[in-house]
Coordinates of C-alpha atoms in Angstrom, one line a residue:
M1 CA 39.1 124.2 117.8
N2 CA 41.3 121.2 117.4
N3 CA 41.2 120.6 121.2
I4 CA 37.4 120.7 121.2
S5 CA 37.1 118.3 118.3
D6 CA 39.7 116.0 120.0
N7 CA 37.7 116.0 123.2
T8 CA 34.5 115.3 121.3
G9 CA 36.1 112.4 119.5
D10 CA 37.4 111.0 122.8
E11 CA 33.9 111.3 124.4
I12 CA 32.3 109.5 121.4
F13 CA 34.9 106.7 121.5
Q14 CA 34.5 106.3 125.3
R15 CA 30.7 106.2 124.9
R16 CA 30.9 103.6 122.1
A17 CA 33.4 101.5 124.1
L18 CA 31.2 101.6 127.1
E19 CA 28.1 100.6 125.1
A20 CA 30.1 97.7 123.4
A21 CA 31.3 96.5 126.8
I22 CA 27.8 96.5 128.2
R23 CA 26.4 94.6 125.2
I24 CA 29.3 92.1 125.4
G25 CA 28.7 91.7 129.1
L26 CA 25.0 91.1 128.6
V27 CA 25.7 88.5 125.9
L28 CA 28.2 86.7 128.1
L29 CA 25.7 86.8 131.0
V30 CA 23.0 85.2 128.8
V31 CA 25.4 82.6 127.5
L32 CA 26.6 81.8 131.0
W33 CA 23.0 81.6 132.3
C34 CA 22.1 79.2 129.4
F35 CA 25.1 77.1 130.2
Y36 CA 24.1 76.6 133.8
I37 CA 20.6 75.7 132.8
V38 CA 21.7 73.0 130.4
R39 CA 24.8 71.8 132.3
P40 CA 23.0 68.8 133.9
F41 CA 22.1 67.6 130.4
I42 CA 25.4 68.2 128.6
L43 CA 27.0 64.8 129.3
P44 CA 23.9 62.7 128.5
V45 CA 23.2 64.7 125.3
L46 CA 26.9 64.5 124.2
W47 CA 27.0 60.7 124.8
G48 CA 23.7 60.3 123.0
A49 CA 25.2 62.2 120.0
I50 CA 28.3 60.0 120.1
I51 CA 26.1 56.9 120.1
A52 CA 23.9 58.3 117.3
V53 CA 27.0 59.1 115.1
A54 CA 28.5 55.6 115.8
I55 CA 25.4 53.6 114.8
Y56 CA 24.2 55.9 112.0
P57 CA 25.4 53.5 109.2
L58 CA 23.5 50.7 110.9
Y59 CA 20.4 53.0 111.2
L60 CA 20.5 53.7 107.5
K61 CA 20.7 49.9 106.6
L62 CA 17.9 49.1 109.0
G63 CA 15.8 51.9 107.6
A64 CA 16.3 50.6 104.1
L65 CA 15.3 47.1 105.2
L66 CA 12.1 48.6 106.7
A67 CA 11.2 50.3 103.4
G68 CA 12.3 53.7 104.5
R69 CA 10.5 53.8 107.8
R70 CA 13.3 55.5 109.7
K71 CA 11.3 56.3 112.8
T72 CA 10.6 52.6 113.2
A73 CA 14.3 51.9 112.7
A74 CA 15.2 54.4 115.4
A75 CA 12.7 53.0 117.8
L76 CA 13.9 49.4 117.3
I77 CA 17.6 50.5 117.8
T78 CA 16.6 52.4 120.9
L79 CA 14.8 49.4 122.4
V80 CA 17.6 47.0 121.5
G81 CA 20.1 49.4 123.1
L82 CA 18.1 49.7 126.3
A83 CA 17.8 45.9 126.5
L84 CA 21.5 45.4 126.0
L85 CA 22.2 47.9 128.8
I86 CA 19.5 47.0 131.3
V87 CA 19.5 43.2 131.2
P88 CA 23.3 42.7 132.0
S89 CA 23.1 45.6 134.6
V90 CA 20.2 43.9 136.3
M91 CA 21.9 40.5 136.3
L92 CA 25.2 41.8 137.7
T93 CA 23.4 44.0 140.2
E94 CA 21.3 41.1 141.4
S95 CA 24.3 38.9 141.8
T96 CA 26.1 41.6 143.8
I97 CA 23.1 42.2 146.1
Q98 CA 22.6 38.5 146.7
N99 CA 26.2 38.1 147.7
S100 CA 26.0 41.0 150.0
Q101 CA 22.8 39.8 151.6
S102 CA 24.2 36.3 152.0
I103 CA 27.4 37.6 153.7
A104 CA 25.3 40.0 156.0
Q105 CA 23.0 37.1 157.0
Q106 CA 26.0 34.8 157.8
L107 CA 27.6 37.5 159.8
Q108 CA 24.4 38.1 161.8
D109 CA 23.9 34.3 162.4
G110 CA 27.6 33.7 163.1
T111 CA 27.8 31.0 160.5
V112 CA 30.4 32.6 158.2
N113 CA 32.6 29.9 156.8
I114 CA 35.7 31.2 155.2
P115 CA 37.7 28.4 153.5
P116 CA 41.4 28.3 154.6
P117 CA 43.8 29.6 152.1
S118 CA 45.9 27.4 149.9
E119 CA 49.6 27.2 150.4
K120 CA 49.9 28.5 146.9
V121 CA 48.8 31.9 148.1
R122 CA 52.1 32.3 149.9
D123 CA 53.9 32.2 146.6
W124 CA 52.0 35.1 145.1
P125 CA 54.4 38.0 144.4
L126 CA 54.4 41.1 146.6
V127 CA 51.2 40.4 148.5
G128 CA 51.4 36.6 149.1
E129 CA 52.6 36.5 152.7
K130 CA 50.3 39.4 154.0
L131 CA 47.3 38.1 152.1
Y132 CA 47.9 34.6 153.4
G133 CA 48.1 35.8 157.0
A134 CA 44.9 37.9 156.8
W135 CA 43.0 35.1 155.0
E136 CA 44.1 32.5 157.5
L137 CA 43.2 34.7 160.4
G138 CA 39.7 35.3 158.9
A139 CA 39.3 31.5 158.4
T140 CA 40.3 30.6 162.0
N141 CA 39.1 33.6 164.0
L142 CA 36.7 35.9 162.1
G143 CA 36.1 38.1 165.1
A144 CA 39.7 38.8 165.6
A145 CA 40.2 39.5 161.9
V146 CA 37.3 42.0 162.0
S147 CA 38.7 43.7 165.0
K148 CA 42.1 43.9 163.6
Y149 CA 41.0 45.3 160.2
R150 CA 38.0 47.3 161.4
S151 CA 39.2 50.7 160.1
Q152 CA 40.0 49.2 156.7
L153 CA 36.7 47.4 156.5
E154 CA 34.7 50.6 157.4
G155 CA 36.5 52.6 154.8
L156 CA 36.0 49.9 152.2
G157 CA 32.2 49.8 153.1
K158 CA 31.9 53.6 152.6
H159 CA 33.7 53.4 149.3
A160 CA 31.5 50.5 148.2
L161 CA 28.2 52.4 149.1
A162 CA 29.4 55.5 147.2
A163 CA 30.4 53.4 144.2
A164 CA 27.1 51.6 144.2
A165 CA 25.2 55.0 144.2
N166 CA 27.4 56.3 141.4
A167 CA 26.9 53.2 139.4
G168 CA 23.1 53.5 139.7
A169 CA 23.2 57.2 138.6
T170 CA 25.5 56.2 135.7
V171 CA 23.1 53.5 134.5
L172 CA 20.3 56.1 134.5
Q173 CA 22.5 58.5 132.5
F174 CA 23.2 55.8 130.0
I175 CA 19.5 55.0 129.6
L176 CA 18.8 58.7 129.0
S177 CA 21.6 58.9 126.5
I178 CA 20.3 55.9 124.5
I179 CA 16.9 57.5 124.3
I180 CA 18.4 60.8 123.2
A181 CA 20.4 58.9 120.6
G182 CA 17.2 57.5 119.2
I183 CA 15.7 60.9 119.0
L184 CA 18.8 62.3 117.3
L185 CA 18.7 59.5 114.7
V186 CA 15.2 60.6 113.6
Y187 CA 16.5 64.1 113.0
A188 CA 19.9 63.0 111.7
D189 CA 19.6 64.8 108.3
S190 CA 18.7 68.2 109.8
S191 CA 21.4 67.8 112.5
C192 CA 24.1 67.1 109.9
R193 CA 23.1 70.1 107.9
G194 CA 23.2 72.3 111.0
L195 CA 26.6 71.0 112.0
G196 CA 27.9 71.5 108.5
A197 CA 26.7 75.1 108.4
I198 CA 28.3 75.8 111.8
A199 CA 31.6 74.2 110.7
S200 CA 31.5 76.1 107.4
R201 CA 30.9 79.3 109.2
I202 CA 33.9 78.7 111.5
M203 CA 36.4 77.0 109.1
G204 CA 35.2 78.2 105.7
A205 CA 33.0 76.6 103.1
S206 CA 35.7 74.3 101.8
G207 CA 37.0 72.9 105.0
G208 CA 33.9 72.8 107.1
K209 CA 32.3 69.8 105.5
S210 CA 35.5 67.7 105.4
F211 CA 36.1 68.4 109.1
V212 CA 32.5 67.3 110.0
E213 CA 33.0 64.1 108.0
M214 CA 36.4 63.5 109.7
A215 CA 34.9 64.0 113.1
G216 CA 32.1 61.5 112.4
A217 CA 34.6 58.9 111.1
T218 CA 36.7 59.4 114.2
I219 CA 33.7 59.0 116.5
R220 CA 32.7 55.8 114.8
S221 CA 36.2 54.5 114.9
V222 CA 36.8 55.1 118.6
A223 CA 33.2 54.1 119.6
Q224 CA 33.4 50.8 117.7
G225 CA 37.2 50.0 117.9
V226 CA 37.8 51.0 121.6
L227 CA 34.5 51.4 123.5
G228 CA 32.7 48.6 121.6
I229 CA 35.5 46.1 122.2
A230 CA 35.7 47.1 125.8
V231 CA 32.0 46.4 126.3
I232 CA 32.3 43.1 124.5
Q233 CA 35.2 42.0 126.7
A234 CA 33.3 43.2 129.9
V235 CA 30.2 41.3 128.9
L236 CA 32.0 38.1 128.0
G237 CA 34.1 38.3 131.2
G238 CA 31.0 38.9 133.3
I239 CA 29.3 35.9 131.7
G240 CA 32.3 33.7 132.8
L241 CA 32.2 35.2 136.3
L242 CA 28.4 34.5 136.7
V243 CA 28.7 30.9 135.4
M244 CA 31.5 30.2 137.9
G245 CA 29.6 31.9 140.7
V246 CA 32.4 34.3 141.5
P247 CA 31.3 36.7 144.3
Y248 CA 30.7 40.3 143.3
A249 CA 30.8 39.6 139.6
G250 CA 29.3 43.0 138.8
V251 CA 32.3 44.8 140.5
W252 CA 34.8 42.7 138.6
T253 CA 33.0 43.2 135.3
L254 CA 33.1 47.0 135.8
L255 CA 36.8 46.8 136.5
I256 CA 37.3 44.8 133.3
L257 CA 35.4 47.5 131.4
L258 CA 37.5 50.3 132.8
L259 CA 40.8 48.4 132.0
A260 CA 39.7 47.6 128.5
I261 CA 38.8 51.3 127.8
V262 CA 42.2 52.5 128.9
Q263 CA 43.8 49.8 126.7
L264 CA 45.0 47.5 129.5
P265 CA 44.4 43.8 129.3
P266 CA 41.4 42.4 131.3
L267 CA 43.7 39.6 132.5
L268 CA 44.9 42.1 135.2
V269 CA 41.5 41.5 136.8
L270 CA 40.8 38.0 135.6
G271 CA 44.3 36.6 136.5
P272 CA 43.8 36.7 140.3
I273 CA 40.2 35.5 139.9
I274 CA 41.6 32.5 137.9
V275 CA 43.8 31.7 140.9
Y276 CA 40.8 32.0 143.2
V277 CA 38.7 29.7 141.0
F278 CA 41.4 27.1 141.1
T279 CA 41.5 27.2 144.9
T280 CA 37.7 26.9 145.3
S281 CA 36.5 24.9 142.3
A282 CA 37.1 21.5 140.6
T283 CA 40.0 21.3 138.1
V284 CA 38.0 20.9 134.9
P285 CA 35.7 24.0 135.4
A286 CA 38.7 26.0 136.6
V287 CA 40.7 25.1 133.4
I288 CA 37.7 26.0 131.2
F289 CA 37.3 29.3 133.0
M290 CA 41.0 30.0 132.6
I291 CA 40.8 29.3 128.8
W292 CA 37.7 31.5 128.6
S293 CA 39.4 34.3 130.5
L294 CA 42.5 34.2 128.2
L295 CA 40.3 34.3 125.1
V296 CA 38.4 37.3 126.6
S297 CA 41.7 39.1 127.3
M298 CA 43.2 38.4 123.9
S299 CA 39.9 39.1 121.9
D300 CA 40.9 42.7 121.1
S301 CA 43.8 41.4 118.9
F302 CA 41.2 40.1 116.3
L303 CA 38.3 42.4 117.1
K304 CA 40.2 45.6 116.5
P305 CA 41.0 44.9 112.8
L306 CA 37.2 44.2 112.3
L307 CA 35.8 47.2 114.2
L308 CA 38.5 49.9 114.2
G309 CA 38.2 52.3 111.3
R310 CA 40.8 52.0 108.6
G311 CA 43.1 54.9 108.3
M312 CA 42.4 56.0 111.9
D313 CA 45.8 56.4 113.6
I314 CA 44.9 57.5 117.1
P315 CA 47.7 57.0 119.7
T316 CA 46.9 54.9 122.7
L317 CA 48.1 57.7 124.9
V318 CA 45.3 60.0 123.6
I319 CA 42.7 57.4 124.4
L320 CA 44.2 56.7 127.8
L321 CA 44.4 60.4 128.8
G322 CA 40.9 61.1 127.5
A323 CA 39.4 58.1 129.4
I324 CA 41.1 58.8 132.7
G325 CA 40.6 62.6 132.5
G326 CA 37.0 62.2 131.5
M327 CA 36.4 59.8 134.4
L328 CA 38.1 62.2 136.9
L329 CA 36.0 65.0 135.6
S330 CA 32.6 63.4 135.1
G331 CA 32.6 59.9 136.6
I332 CA 32.1 56.7 134.7
I333 CA 30.2 58.2 131.8
G334 CA 33.1 60.6 131.4
L335 CA 35.3 57.6 130.8
F336 CA 33.5 57.0 127.5
V337 CA 32.9 60.6 126.5
G338 CA 36.4 61.8 127.4
A339 CA 38.1 59.2 125.2
V340 CA 35.9 60.1 122.2
V341 CA 36.2 63.9 122.6
L342 CA 39.9 63.9 123.0
A343 CA 40.4 61.5 120.0
V344 CA 38.2 63.8 117.9
S345 CA 40.0 66.9 119.0
Y346 CA 43.4 65.2 118.3
T347 CA 42.3 64.1 114.8
L348 CA 40.9 67.5 113.9
F349 CA 43.9 69.4 115.2
K350 CA 46.2 67.1 113.3
A351 CA 44.2 67.6 110.1
W352 CA 44.2 71.4 110.7
L353 CA 48.0 71.4 111.0
E354 CA 48.4 69.4 107.8
Q355 CA 46.0 71.8 106.1
M356 CA 48.1 74.8 107.2
E357 CA 51.3 73.1 106.0
N358 CA 49.7 72.5 102.5
M359 CA 48.7 76.1 102.3
E360 CA 52.1 77.5 103.0
P361 CA 53.8 76.1 99.8
E362 CA 50.8 77.5 97.7
A363 CA 51.3 80.9 99.3
T364 CA 55.0 80.8 98.5
D365 CA 54.4 79.8 94.9
A366 CA 51.9 82.7 94.5
E367 CA 54.5 85.2 95.6

């Protein structure tokens, strides 16, 4: 009798285990299916949510000024955001296209006029001699220079075309994200309640709300104090490049933006351009451009205290790893999202460790 009951119990356990495995497999299949459906929209929606959280206090103030018309406030913020994105993008893109068309036309007509390099170029560290030789060859015999560096020029052209295509796709993603941010602002209250409920379900009723508030504060801190400053430096640097007529100002502006996000000084890009401006422009405009570039590069020293949230101690290494890792994973938009996501994860993990440390003495006292 015992053997029969044991066998029956084993069969019931196996049947239940098989049913549970099938149900879990079906749930995982549905979740995976849903993930693949929404995967193309994850980054734009995530970046839109980050923008919405970052500008939420401004949205509330604008809504109060408009007598509580929050939909109108969200629409105005969305239109201003689109204008701030599209206008500089169009200007820098137009400048890059015009420079490319001008060079292509000159190559076709055989009228390319490359100014000879200054003797000061020889004194540049590391690359001075090689750069001077290549520049001088291009100025005296362009055909020979093209033949000598054909493979490098072809590779550079391919990378430039790929970068231009990626930049265009990234601008479209940013436009979509700004529109999504405007929609999320309209439904901000219900979204906050939903996130609070999810966090409370995962972390408990006491800790869920505080973790959501901490995540929001971290997002605003990083978005304003890191990404906002980077955008300001890139825009100001791009204005200086456009005024001085520096070729491919859009490319250099993008490089300034990337350096500023990973917490490196824009002077790494602007420094060589200052030297170029001194070799091609009059002294007074070149000096003004140099002063402007130095101010742009040092602007983070007085902008960070104004924009970076108080009490937010996020190591630079976290921002650097998040920005670089996000860019390697998802392109330029990942540069922004990665820095914010890793900073939020670091802050929440640190708070969770502190919470656990505070709970241990209480448990010891209770014993």
